Amino acid sequence: MTSTALDAALADIDTVFNGFASPTETGCERCYLPEETATLRTPYTRVPADLVSRFVFEGPDHFEDHAAVMRRLLPQTAHAMADGSLDGIGWEEHGLSRVDWRAWPPEQAAAVEAFVHAWWDDTLTTPQPPYPVHEVFETCAAILGDLAPLLDRFRTQPVVEAHVVACTRAWMFDLITDDSPFRWWYRGDDAALVTALQSWLAAHAPAPLRAQDEPDLATKAELLALPYDDRWDHPIWTSASATN
């Protein structure tokens, strides 16, 4: 069951992007058959699900008009993201992160942004979402080009606290050594991203981590606020639970 907000966002995507196509699209002839790329030129028809997953994670060099292809695929793509049937989340770079969708007409850009926020909110408030929470976070961050609105949506509820644990575990190995945990962030500002994520975790993660009986992980989150060399002087690294 999706949330009311996500249902509304999906309905808006369906309305705003209804009937879109990429009229002159030929696609990559090495990767796709003519009848496959023909679906991108034909509005008001469903693209086969396996093709949606292949198309939406392709780079712009595979299409004549990548932005038009993304608009053509958006209704089916958004529904598949919401129900967990889009193969590739967490494994491939989402096509929306490779187009300047904020430059699209205002109602289109607003529909994309509202959907990403609603999808993230729905993921956070679902005990067992279709995709791992940290993979949804990375996908949303890459599409939005911003971490702040996603981090701001973590709320103090038991299910969200559990998701904080999952995300912290997924990110800690990289963050503790000042590396980025994200594969799909190619904006040349990895250092700023790492600092922002470290600062948020150090300030906001320890309390929910301790509430979820994760004291060592909470301590490691606090260490992210320290200079690199100072982190390794903490006794947690020599304790019996340091590898947890």
C-alpha positions as MATLAB code, in Angstrom:
seq = 'MTSTALDAALADIDTVFNGFASPTETGCERCYLPEETATLRTPYTRVPADLVSRFVFEGPDHFEDHAAVMRRLLPQTAHAMADGSLDGIGWEEHGLSRVDWRAWPPEQAAAVEAFVHAWWDDTLTTPQPPYPVHEVFETCAAILGDLAPLLDRFRTQPVVEAHVVACTRAWMFDLITDDSPFRWWYRGDDAALVTALQSWLAAHAPAPLRAQDEPDLATKAELLALPYDDRWDHPIWTSASATN';
ca = [
       0.000    0.000    0.000;
       1.426    3.372   -1.038;
       0.730    6.585    0.841;
      -1.919    9.100   -0.152;
       0.823   11.598   -1.041;
       2.617    9.098   -3.279;
      -0.646    8.124   -4.964;
      -1.322   11.813   -5.660;
       2.200   12.348   -7.010;
       1.846    9.338   -9.313;
      -1.520   10.584  -10.545;
       0.080   13.958  -11.313;
       2.912   12.275  -13.225;
       0.311   10.308  -15.213;
      -1.552   13.502  -16.094;
       1.370   15.798  -16.824;
       3.335   13.297  -18.919;
       0.405   11.594  -20.629;
       0.929   11.122  -24.362;
       4.582   12.105  -24.512;
       6.881   10.526  -27.084;
      10.243   11.099  -28.754;
       9.011   11.433  -32.369;
      12.355   11.118  -34.174;
      14.019    8.671  -31.793;
      16.192    5.986  -33.370;
      18.146    4.968  -30.258;
      21.366    3.009  -30.212;
      21.138    0.557  -33.095;
      23.781   -1.664  -31.489;
      21.766   -2.079  -28.295;
      18.146   -2.015  -29.463;
      16.072   -3.480  -32.238;
      14.088   -1.080  -34.458;
      10.817   -2.340  -33.005;
      12.113   -1.628  -29.487;
      13.033    2.007  -30.138;
       9.776    2.401  -32.065;
       7.953    2.217  -28.726;
       9.634    5.495  -27.731;
       8.168    7.218  -30.800;
       4.656    5.916  -30.160;
       2.559    7.744  -27.546;
      -0.390    6.327  -25.580;
       0.993    2.788  -25.552;
       2.760    0.861  -22.796;
       6.435    0.117  -23.228;
       7.253   -3.496  -22.210;
       8.476   -3.556  -18.611;
      11.859   -5.049  -19.472;
      12.460   -2.262  -21.978;
      11.497    0.406  -19.446;
      14.206   -0.888  -17.130;
      16.760   -0.972  -19.944;
      15.891    2.446  -21.363;
      15.648    4.379  -18.114;
      19.158    3.513  -16.934;
      20.852    4.223  -20.260;
      23.061    7.262  -20.712;
      22.271   10.140  -23.069;
      24.673    8.805  -25.707;
      22.171    6.016  -26.439;
      19.422    8.353  -27.648;
      18.813   11.194  -30.067;
      16.792   13.075  -27.429;
      17.439   11.699  -23.959;
      15.140   14.204  -22.214;
      12.246   13.292  -24.510;
      12.838    9.609  -23.796;
      12.740   10.240  -20.048;
       9.458   12.136  -20.386;
       8.039    9.315  -22.522;
       8.970    6.747  -19.867;
       8.117    8.732  -16.742;
       4.597    7.442  -15.990;
       5.610    3.792  -16.193;
       8.973    4.442  -14.557;
       7.482    6.270  -11.576;
       4.909    3.537  -10.932;
       7.615    0.859  -11.177;
       9.822    2.782   -8.729;
       6.906    3.031   -6.304;
       5.939   -0.650   -6.438;
       9.500   -1.996   -6.551;
       9.350   -3.522  -10.034;
      11.987   -1.296  -11.694;
      15.058   -3.491  -12.015;
      18.217   -1.450  -11.609;
      17.587    0.697   -8.536;
      20.768    0.541   -6.501;
      22.722   -0.939   -9.414;
      22.521    1.642  -12.183;
      22.446    5.422  -12.528;
      18.855    6.602  -13.023;
      18.241    8.467  -16.271;
      16.514   11.375  -14.518;
      19.835   12.194  -12.861;
      21.343   12.729  -16.336;
      18.808   15.212  -17.715;
      18.162   18.812  -16.715;
      14.567   18.167  -15.696;
      14.463   21.378  -13.642;
      14.657   23.262  -16.962;
      11.486   21.549  -18.213;
       8.196   23.509  -18.140;
       7.217   24.329  -14.535;
       4.391   21.801  -14.210;
       6.681   19.018  -15.448;
       9.552   19.937  -13.129;
       7.152   20.293  -10.189;
       5.644   16.863  -10.900;
       9.087   15.210  -10.934;
      10.182   16.889   -7.701;
       6.920   16.104   -5.915;
       7.167   12.458   -6.945;
      10.770   12.077   -5.718;
       9.878   13.608   -2.338;
       6.732   11.485   -2.014;
       8.613    8.306   -2.949;
      11.250    9.039   -0.314;
       8.615    9.833    2.332;
       6.750    6.629    1.515;
       9.983    4.623    1.745;
      10.810    6.135    5.131;
       7.435    5.301    6.635;
       7.286    1.730    5.269;
       8.783   -0.927    7.569;
       9.951   -3.107    4.670;
      10.078   -0.988    1.503;
      10.611   -2.646   -1.891;
      14.191   -1.359   -2.142;
      16.840   -0.891    0.568;
      16.440    2.587    2.056;
      20.005    3.685    1.309;
      19.529    2.775   -2.365;
      16.364    4.876   -2.571;
      18.213    7.719   -0.838;
      21.060    7.594   -3.364;
      18.644    7.483   -6.301;
      16.654   10.428   -4.958;
      19.813   12.396   -4.139;
      21.204   11.848   -7.634;
      17.919   12.958   -9.244;
      17.490   16.021   -7.002;
      21.191   16.887   -6.885;
      20.729   17.668   -3.212;
      20.897   15.766    0.071;
      19.290   18.346    2.359;
      15.579   17.786    1.590;
      16.031   14.029    1.973;
      17.880   14.265    5.275;
      15.299   16.755    6.558;
      12.584   14.141    6.052;
      13.979   11.647    8.564;
      11.434   11.756   11.389;
      11.542   10.458   14.962;
       9.352    7.408   14.536;
      10.336    3.794   15.282;
      10.269    2.686   11.629;
      12.316    5.714   10.569;
      14.808    5.096   13.358;
      15.317    1.594   11.973;
      15.983    3.103    8.556;
      18.564    5.456   10.101;
      20.339    2.334   11.349;
      20.282    0.761    7.875;
      21.554    3.911    6.172;
      24.278    4.528    8.743;
      25.498    0.958    8.393;
      25.551    1.285    4.596;
      27.428    4.608    4.656;
      29.793    4.269    7.611;
      32.559    2.226    5.957;
      33.147    5.031    3.444;
      32.343    8.065    5.569;
      34.677    7.134    8.418;
      37.551    7.360    5.894;
      36.209   10.541    4.232;
      35.079    8.708    1.100;
      31.731    9.030   -0.635;
      29.304    6.117   -0.233;
      27.509    7.082   -3.444;
      28.258    5.621   -6.860;
      25.994    7.871   -8.919;
      27.214   11.318   -7.886;
      29.330   12.887  -10.628;
      29.101   16.593   -9.889;
      32.707   17.193   -8.910;
      31.802   18.068   -5.333;
      32.253   14.755   -3.555;
      34.077   16.447   -0.674;
      31.108   18.730    0.018;
      28.710   15.782   -0.179;
      30.808   13.724    2.242;
      31.092   16.623    4.691;
      27.349   17.288    4.588;
      26.480   13.639    5.214;
      29.069   13.289    7.968;
      27.806   16.442    9.698;
      24.186   15.284    9.549;
      24.953   11.822   10.905;
      27.164   13.164   13.698;
      24.463   15.590   14.791;
      21.251   13.625   14.247;
      21.956    9.892   14.023;
      23.329    9.039   17.506;
      20.010    9.433   19.351;
      17.930    7.190   17.043;
      20.823    4.721   16.820;
      20.944    4.386   20.598;
      17.153    4.114   20.683;
      17.539    1.135   18.328;
      20.155   -0.449   20.639;
      23.097    0.433   18.389;
      25.471    2.190   20.827;
      28.691    1.403   18.934;
      27.264    2.630   15.646;
      26.089    5.770   17.462;
      29.607    6.371   18.762;
      31.050    5.953   15.275;
      28.519    8.460   13.961;
      29.694   10.936   16.593;
      33.305   10.367   15.538;
      32.466   11.718   12.083;
      32.476   15.207   13.618;
      36.172   14.846   14.521;
      39.203   15.469   12.297;
      40.292   12.350   10.426;
      43.303   11.464   12.586;
      41.449   12.069   15.853;
      38.761    9.521   15.021;
      41.165    6.619   15.290;
      42.259    7.450   18.844;
      38.899    6.447   20.254;
      38.903    3.177   22.268;
      35.946    1.827   20.292;
      38.375    0.573   17.641;
      40.044   -1.761   20.128;
      36.872   -2.938   21.841;
      35.364   -6.365   21.223;
      32.442   -4.863   19.320;
      34.490   -2.557   17.094;
      33.805   -4.617   13.988;
      30.009   -4.474   14.391;
];
